[in-house]
Amino acid sequence: MNEAELVETPAEALVSTSTGADWLSRYSSSLMGVFGTPQRVLVRGAGALVWDADGKEYLDLLGGIAVNALGHAHPFVTSVISSQLATLGHVSNFFTSPTQIALAEKLLAITNAPAGSKVFFANSGTEANEAAFKLARRNSSGTRTKIVALEGAFHGRTMGALALTAKEAYRAPFEPLPGGVVHIPFGDIEALRAAVDETTAAVFLEPIQGEAGVRPLSPEYLRAAREATNKAGALLILDEVQTGIGRTGKWLASEDAGIVPDAVTLAKGLGGGFPVGALVTFGESTSSLLTAGQHGTTFGGNPVATAAALATLHAIESQGVLVNVRNVGAHLRAGLSDVDAVTEVRGEGLLIGFDLDADIASAMVTAALDAGFIINSPGPRTIRLAPPLILTTEQADRFLDALPGIIRAAAQTAKDAQ
Ligand SMILES: *Cc1c(COP(=O)(O)O)cnc(C)c1O
């Protein structure tokens, strides 16, 4: 190829074409088995729709696990990313760039951060939580050793975030993990008050536990956590990696509790599909806990990632997306509550969990794919939806109309398997 041809070459020209089945066999010979077999090979997306290698269309009700806030291939986000990449792609943290600074300012504004608040950029949720873990370690000059997290918590897969994560199957193979983390019963205010003392560096909470099946903490619980941490001198750190950036119809899921946390972590939806994470620290004293040289990153805050996030926030704000999330979310939850086999519907905005009356959730994921819908099962009886925030009422109705058939097909599969 000459240089002119290279410029014209799309990514798909760099790979040979295969059918979905061929791709999956190539996948299993070349990729590490940590994810199991992927459900489909996806090649293209537009808004809330995606297409697989065999040309089948799906309505994406998972959005890359709460990541594709504006759906796939959003024209504005795509154009901002492309033009930033064509202007200046990476500079290292020896330097800064306008989009990095503008995004930090924007995050402080949308999180209502008080004077002295600051931002640290990372590339993922787990990295944002690693930064928060290190911040917590610097509380009281490092003399506090205990960190409190909740049963059911998911904070990521790197060693510090994994120490905060509760699930035994994720933790056990990698012990010993960074020490000092205790997990207390979910939503139990008395257990929280008993656990938080003057040896506690921080309390980590997800306002809604996503991986545990969309389990919300009450505003009272968040307020009690603020009170207990204030009293003990511990930091209150909210992991809004899944719940933040409009997912619940608000910038932060914790907004309604009326508290000011010490730090919030963000990632998933922040870059509209581009990898970007952030730790926002509230107030001068928390923001100065990590000093020059104590933390760092090569890619974090890179011009393209921060441009992607700026574009995402701008589109959410200027296109009335938060209102759409509240309306379509309420519509979807109401419709789900009317389905016979559905025993409980949880969540807020477009982060929705619902339980079935039998262990058919994983069979439902398969039946939904066959019917052209992408959904997720975080538990044997639980389905999670985290669609693009631009999902329309009509698209929600398409799923609600198909759901009884999906449930019947899944129940049949489960029966046949017995
Ligand atoms: C997804 C998630 C993480 C981890 O984010 P990664 O980008 O996968 O590292 C952390 N916390 C919560 C609440 C999440 O949902």
mmCIF file of C-alpha atoms in Angstrom, residues 147-346:
data_model
loop_
_atom_site.group_PDB
_atom_site.id
_atom_site.type_symbol
_atom_site.label_atom_id
_atom_site.label_comp_id
_atom_site.label_asym_id
_atom_site.label_seq_id
_atom_site.Cartn_x
_atom_site.Cartn_y
_atom_site.Cartn_z
ATOM 1 C CA ILE A 147 -11.440 0.194 54.980
ATOM 2 C CA VAL A 148 -15.136 -0.618 55.048
ATOM 3 C CA ALA A 149 -16.997 -1.935 51.993
ATOM 4 C CA LEU A 150 -20.277 -3.779 51.541
ATOM 5 C CA GLU A 151 -21.277 -7.347 50.918
ATOM 6 C CA GLY A 152 -22.191 -7.600 47.234
ATOM 7 C CA ALA A 153 -19.762 -4.790 46.353
ATOM 8 C CA PHE A 154 -18.014 -4.714 42.980
ATOM 9 C CA HIS A 155 -15.217 -2.180 42.586
ATOM 10 C CA GLY A 156 -12.997 -3.731 39.891
ATOM 11 C CA ARG A 157 -10.391 -6.415 39.182
ATOM 12 C CA THR A 158 -6.977 -4.908 39.966
ATOM 13 C CA MET A 159 -5.577 -5.857 43.355
ATOM 14 C CA GLY A 160 -6.741 -2.854 45.396
ATOM 15 C CA ALA A 161 -10.175 -2.666 43.772
ATOM 16 C CA LEU A 162 -10.416 -6.449 44.099
ATOM 17 C CA ALA A 163 -9.743 -6.151 47.827
ATOM 18 C CA LEU A 164 -12.785 -3.848 47.980
ATOM 19 C CA THR A 165 -14.864 -6.302 45.917
ATOM 20 C CA ALA A 166 -16.839 -8.811 47.961
ATOM 21 C CA LYS A 167 -17.309 -11.812 45.675
ATOM 22 C CA GLU A 168 -15.305 -14.766 46.989
ATOM 23 C CA ALA A 169 -14.849 -16.383 43.550
ATOM 24 C CA TYR A 170 -13.159 -13.206 42.262
ATOM 25 C CA ARG A 171 -10.995 -12.726 45.376
ATOM 26 C CA ALA A 172 -9.948 -16.138 46.640
ATOM 27 C CA PRO A 173 -7.562 -17.136 43.805
ATOM 28 C CA PHE A 174 -5.533 -13.942 44.327
ATOM 29 C CA GLU A 175 -5.153 -13.655 48.068
ATOM 30 C CA PRO A 176 -3.450 -12.113 49.903
ATOM 31 C CA LEU A 177 -5.050 -8.875 48.734
ATOM 32 C CA PRO A 178 -4.131 -5.401 50.000
ATOM 33 C CA GLY A 179 -5.183 -5.587 53.612
ATOM 34 C CA GLY A 180 -7.551 -3.908 55.938
ATOM 35 C CA VAL A 181 -10.819 -4.236 54.022
ATOM 36 C CA VAL A 182 -13.884 -5.504 55.891
ATOM 37 C CA HIS A 183 -17.206 -6.244 54.194
ATOM 38 C CA ILE A 184 -20.357 -5.510 56.167
ATOM 39 C CA PRO A 185 -23.986 -6.488 55.439
ATOM 40 C CA PHE A 186 -25.639 -4.492 52.649
ATOM 41 C CA GLY A 187 -27.913 -1.618 53.677
ATOM 42 C CA ASP A 188 -27.587 -2.259 57.434
ATOM 43 C CA ILE A 189 -27.137 1.146 59.096
ATOM 44 C CA GLU A 190 -26.388 -0.323 62.534
ATOM 45 C CA ALA A 191 -23.666 -2.572 61.081
ATOM 46 C CA LEU A 192 -22.184 0.484 59.383
ATOM 47 C CA ARG A 193 -22.169 2.565 62.585
ATOM 48 C CA ALA A 194 -20.548 -0.323 64.427
ATOM 49 C CA ALA A 195 -17.857 -0.818 61.761
ATOM 50 C CA VAL A 196 -16.739 2.787 61.291
ATOM 51 C CA ASP A 197 -14.339 3.901 64.013
ATOM 52 C CA GLU A 198 -11.178 5.989 64.461
ATOM 53 C CA THR A 199 -9.094 3.259 62.766
ATOM 54 C CA THR A 200 -11.213 3.521 59.606
ATOM 55 C CA ALA A 201 -9.545 5.221 56.635
ATOM 56 C CA ALA A 202 -12.573 5.150 54.340
ATOM 57 C CA VAL A 203 -15.968 3.699 53.530
ATOM 58 C CA PHE A 204 -16.518 2.680 49.886
ATOM 59 C CA LEU A 205 -20.121 2.506 48.657
ATOM 60 C CA GLU A 206 -21.923 2.077 45.341
ATOM 61 C CA PRO A 207 -25.179 4.104 45.584
ATOM 62 C CA ILE A 208 -26.726 1.282 43.525
ATOM 63 C CA GLN A 209 -24.845 -2.026 43.426
ATOM 64 C CA GLY A 210 -24.814 -2.855 39.722
ATOM 65 C CA GLU A 211 -23.029 -6.207 39.495
ATOM 66 C CA ALA A 212 -24.997 -7.500 42.494
ATOM 67 C CA GLY A 213 -28.203 -7.158 40.466
ATOM 68 C CA VAL A 214 -29.045 -3.436 40.748
ATOM 69 C CA ARG A 215 -29.506 -3.055 44.509
ATOM 70 C CA PRO A 216 -30.014 0.566 45.633
ATOM 71 C CA LEU A 217 -28.852 1.957 48.961
ATOM 72 C CA SER A 218 -31.452 4.275 50.469
ATOM 73 C CA PRO A 219 -30.763 8.031 50.797
ATOM 74 C CA GLU A 220 -31.024 7.465 54.584
ATOM 75 C CA TYR A 221 -28.199 4.937 54.378
ATOM 76 C CA LEU A 222 -25.993 7.373 52.446
ATOM 77 C CA ARG A 223 -26.738 10.109 54.974
ATOM 78 C CA ALA A 224 -25.958 7.735 57.856
ATOM 79 C CA ALA A 225 -22.694 6.842 56.119
ATOM 80 C CA ARG A 226 -21.809 10.540 55.816
ATOM 81 C CA GLU A 227 -22.592 11.075 59.483
ATOM 82 C CA ALA A 228 -20.611 8.046 60.684
ATOM 83 C CA THR A 229 -17.573 8.842 58.525
ATOM 84 C CA ASN A 230 -17.591 12.499 59.564
ATOM 85 C CA LYS A 231 -17.722 11.514 63.215
ATOM 86 C CA ALA A 232 -14.854 9.032 62.876
ATOM 87 C CA GLY A 233 -12.707 11.150 60.524
ATOM 88 C CA ALA A 234 -13.008 8.515 57.793
ATOM 89 C CA LEU A 235 -13.453 9.333 54.096
ATOM 90 C CA LEU A 236 -16.737 8.576 52.359
ATOM 91 C CA ILE A 237 -15.912 7.394 48.837
ATOM 92 C CA LEU A 238 -18.756 6.758 46.399
ATOM 93 C CA ASP A 239 -18.128 4.430 43.475
ATOM 94 C CA GLU A 240 -20.357 5.875 40.750
ATOM 95 C CA VAL A 241 -18.492 4.094 37.962
ATOM 96 C CA GLN A 242 -21.746 2.442 36.853
ATOM 97 C CA THR A 243 -24.349 4.828 38.313
ATOM 98 C CA GLY A 244 -22.772 8.173 37.367
ATOM 99 C CA ILE A 245 -22.947 10.370 34.250
ATOM 100 C CA GLY A 246 -26.706 10.357 33.772
ATOM 101 C CA ARG A 247 -27.363 6.637 34.153
ATOM 102 C CA THR A 248 -30.047 7.279 36.788
ATOM 103 C CA GLY A 249 -31.393 10.441 35.153
ATOM 104 C CA LYS A 250 -29.097 12.597 37.317
ATOM 105 C CA TRP A 251 -25.386 13.297 36.939
ATOM 106 C CA LEU A 252 -24.753 11.292 40.112
ATOM 107 C CA ALA A 253 -27.038 8.667 41.623
ATOM 108 C CA SER A 254 -26.142 10.008 45.083
ATOM 109 C CA GLU A 255 -27.465 13.519 44.350
ATOM 110 C CA ASP A 256 -30.814 13.010 46.086
ATOM 111 C CA ALA A 257 -29.204 12.066 49.407
ATOM 112 C CA GLY A 258 -28.057 15.679 49.749
ATOM 113 C CA ILE A 259 -24.593 14.778 51.029
ATOM 114 C CA VAL A 260 -21.120 15.881 50.008
ATOM 115 C CA PRO A 261 -18.874 12.805 49.811
ATOM 116 C CA ASP A 262 -15.064 13.022 50.089
ATOM 117 C CA ALA A 263 -14.576 11.427 46.703
ATOM 118 C CA VAL A 264 -16.471 9.962 43.769
ATOM 119 C CA THR A 265 -15.131 7.572 41.144
ATOM 120 C CA LEU A 266 -16.441 7.628 37.564
ATOM 121 C CA ALA A 267 -15.750 5.668 34.383
ATOM 122 C CA LYS A 268 -18.130 3.511 32.281
ATOM 123 C CA GLY A 269 -20.465 6.088 30.660
ATOM 124 C CA LEU A 270 -18.057 9.009 30.998
ATOM 125 C CA GLY A 271 -16.336 8.631 27.626
ATOM 126 C CA GLY A 272 -19.437 7.576 25.695
ATOM 127 C CA GLY A 273 -17.629 4.337 24.783
ATOM 128 C CA PHE A 274 -14.068 5.649 24.896
ATOM 129 C CA PRO A 275 -12.031 4.375 27.894
ATOM 130 C CA VAL A 276 -11.799 7.088 30.537
ATOM 131 C CA GLY A 277 -12.056 7.065 34.306
ATOM 132 C CA ALA A 278 -11.861 9.752 36.954
ATOM 133 C CA LEU A 279 -11.472 10.261 40.667
ATOM 134 C CA VAL A 280 -13.101 13.478 41.883
ATOM 135 C CA THR A 281 -12.004 14.579 45.364
ATOM 136 C CA PHE A 282 -14.195 17.014 47.246
ATOM 137 C CA GLY A 283 -12.740 19.934 49.177
ATOM 138 C CA GLU A 284 -9.185 21.089 49.768
ATOM 139 C CA SER A 285 -8.156 18.711 52.558
ATOM 140 C CA THR A 286 -9.162 15.499 50.754
ATOM 141 C CA SER A 287 -7.813 16.796 47.441
ATOM 142 C CA SER A 288 -4.371 17.339 48.927
ATOM 143 C CA LEU A 289 -4.017 13.835 50.430
ATOM 144 C CA LEU A 290 -2.133 12.567 47.371
ATOM 145 C CA THR A 291 0.906 14.740 46.777
ATOM 146 C CA ALA A 292 3.363 15.144 43.898
ATOM 147 C CA GLY A 293 4.855 11.788 42.903
ATOM 148 C CA GLN A 294 2.466 9.629 44.959
ATOM 149 C CA HIS A 295 0.323 8.516 42.027
ATOM 150 C CA GLY A 296 0.447 8.618 38.236
ATOM 151 C CA THR A 297 -0.566 7.195 34.884
ATOM 152 C CA THR A 298 0.737 7.272 31.308
ATOM 153 C CA PHE A 299 -2.548 7.339 29.421
ATOM 154 C CA GLY A 300 -4.881 8.887 32.005
ATOM 155 C CA GLY A 301 -6.290 12.258 30.947
ATOM 156 C CA ASN A 302 -5.062 11.892 27.375
ATOM 157 C CA PRO A 303 -6.377 14.525 24.921
ATOM 158 C CA VAL A 304 -8.532 12.083 22.934
ATOM 159 C CA ALA A 305 -10.093 10.447 25.998
ATOM 160 C CA THR A 306 -10.870 13.784 27.605
ATOM 161 C CA ALA A 307 -12.273 15.139 24.316
ATOM 162 C CA ALA A 308 -14.522 12.042 24.103
ATOM 163 C CA ALA A 309 -15.804 12.698 27.630
ATOM 164 C CA LEU A 310 -16.316 16.424 26.992
ATOM 165 C CA ALA A 311 -18.327 15.577 23.871
ATOM 166 C CA THR A 312 -20.393 13.000 25.776
ATOM 167 C CA LEU A 313 -21.209 15.427 28.588
ATOM 168 C CA HIS A 314 -22.028 18.167 26.096
ATOM 169 C CA ALA A 315 -24.409 15.920 24.146
ATOM 170 C CA ILE A 316 -26.115 14.671 27.331
ATOM 171 C CA GLU A 317 -26.598 18.249 28.483
ATOM 172 C CA SER A 318 -27.664 19.832 25.198
ATOM 173 C CA GLN A 319 -29.950 17.033 23.965
ATOM 174 C CA GLY A 320 -32.182 16.677 27.027
ATOM 175 C CA VAL A 321 -30.798 13.192 27.668
ATOM 176 C CA LEU A 322 -31.308 13.219 31.454
ATOM 177 C CA VAL A 323 -35.036 13.843 31.010
ATOM 178 C CA ASN A 324 -35.183 11.021 28.465
ATOM 179 C CA VAL A 325 -33.483 8.681 30.945
ATOM 180 C CA ARG A 326 -36.071 9.472 33.619
ATOM 181 C CA ASN A 327 -39.041 9.116 31.235
ATOM 182 C CA VAL A 328 -38.007 6.005 29.332
ATOM 183 C CA GLY A 329 -36.682 4.426 32.548
ATOM 184 C CA ALA A 330 -40.012 4.947 34.335
ATOM 185 C CA HIS A 331 -41.877 3.591 31.305
ATOM 186 C CA LEU A 332 -39.665 0.505 31.133
ATOM 187 C CA ARG A 333 -39.947 -0.219 34.863
ATOM 188 C CA ALA A 334 -43.737 0.178 34.794
ATOM 189 C CA GLY A 335 -43.969 -2.204 31.821
ATOM 190 C CA LEU A 336 -41.686 -4.743 33.509
ATOM 191 C CA SER A 337 -43.804 -4.683 36.692
ATOM 192 C CA ASP A 338 -46.803 -5.768 34.614
ATOM 193 C CA VAL A 339 -45.117 -8.970 33.405
ATOM 194 C CA ASP A 340 -46.405 -12.060 35.253
ATOM 195 C CA ALA A 341 -43.096 -13.863 35.760
ATOM 196 C CA VAL A 342 -41.391 -10.690 37.074
ATOM 197 C CA THR A 343 -41.370 -10.642 40.882
ATOM 198 C CA GLU A 344 -39.445 -7.412 41.552
ATOM 199 C CA VAL A 345 -38.200 -4.409 39.571
ATOM 200 C CA ARG A 346 -35.357 -2.260 40.958
#
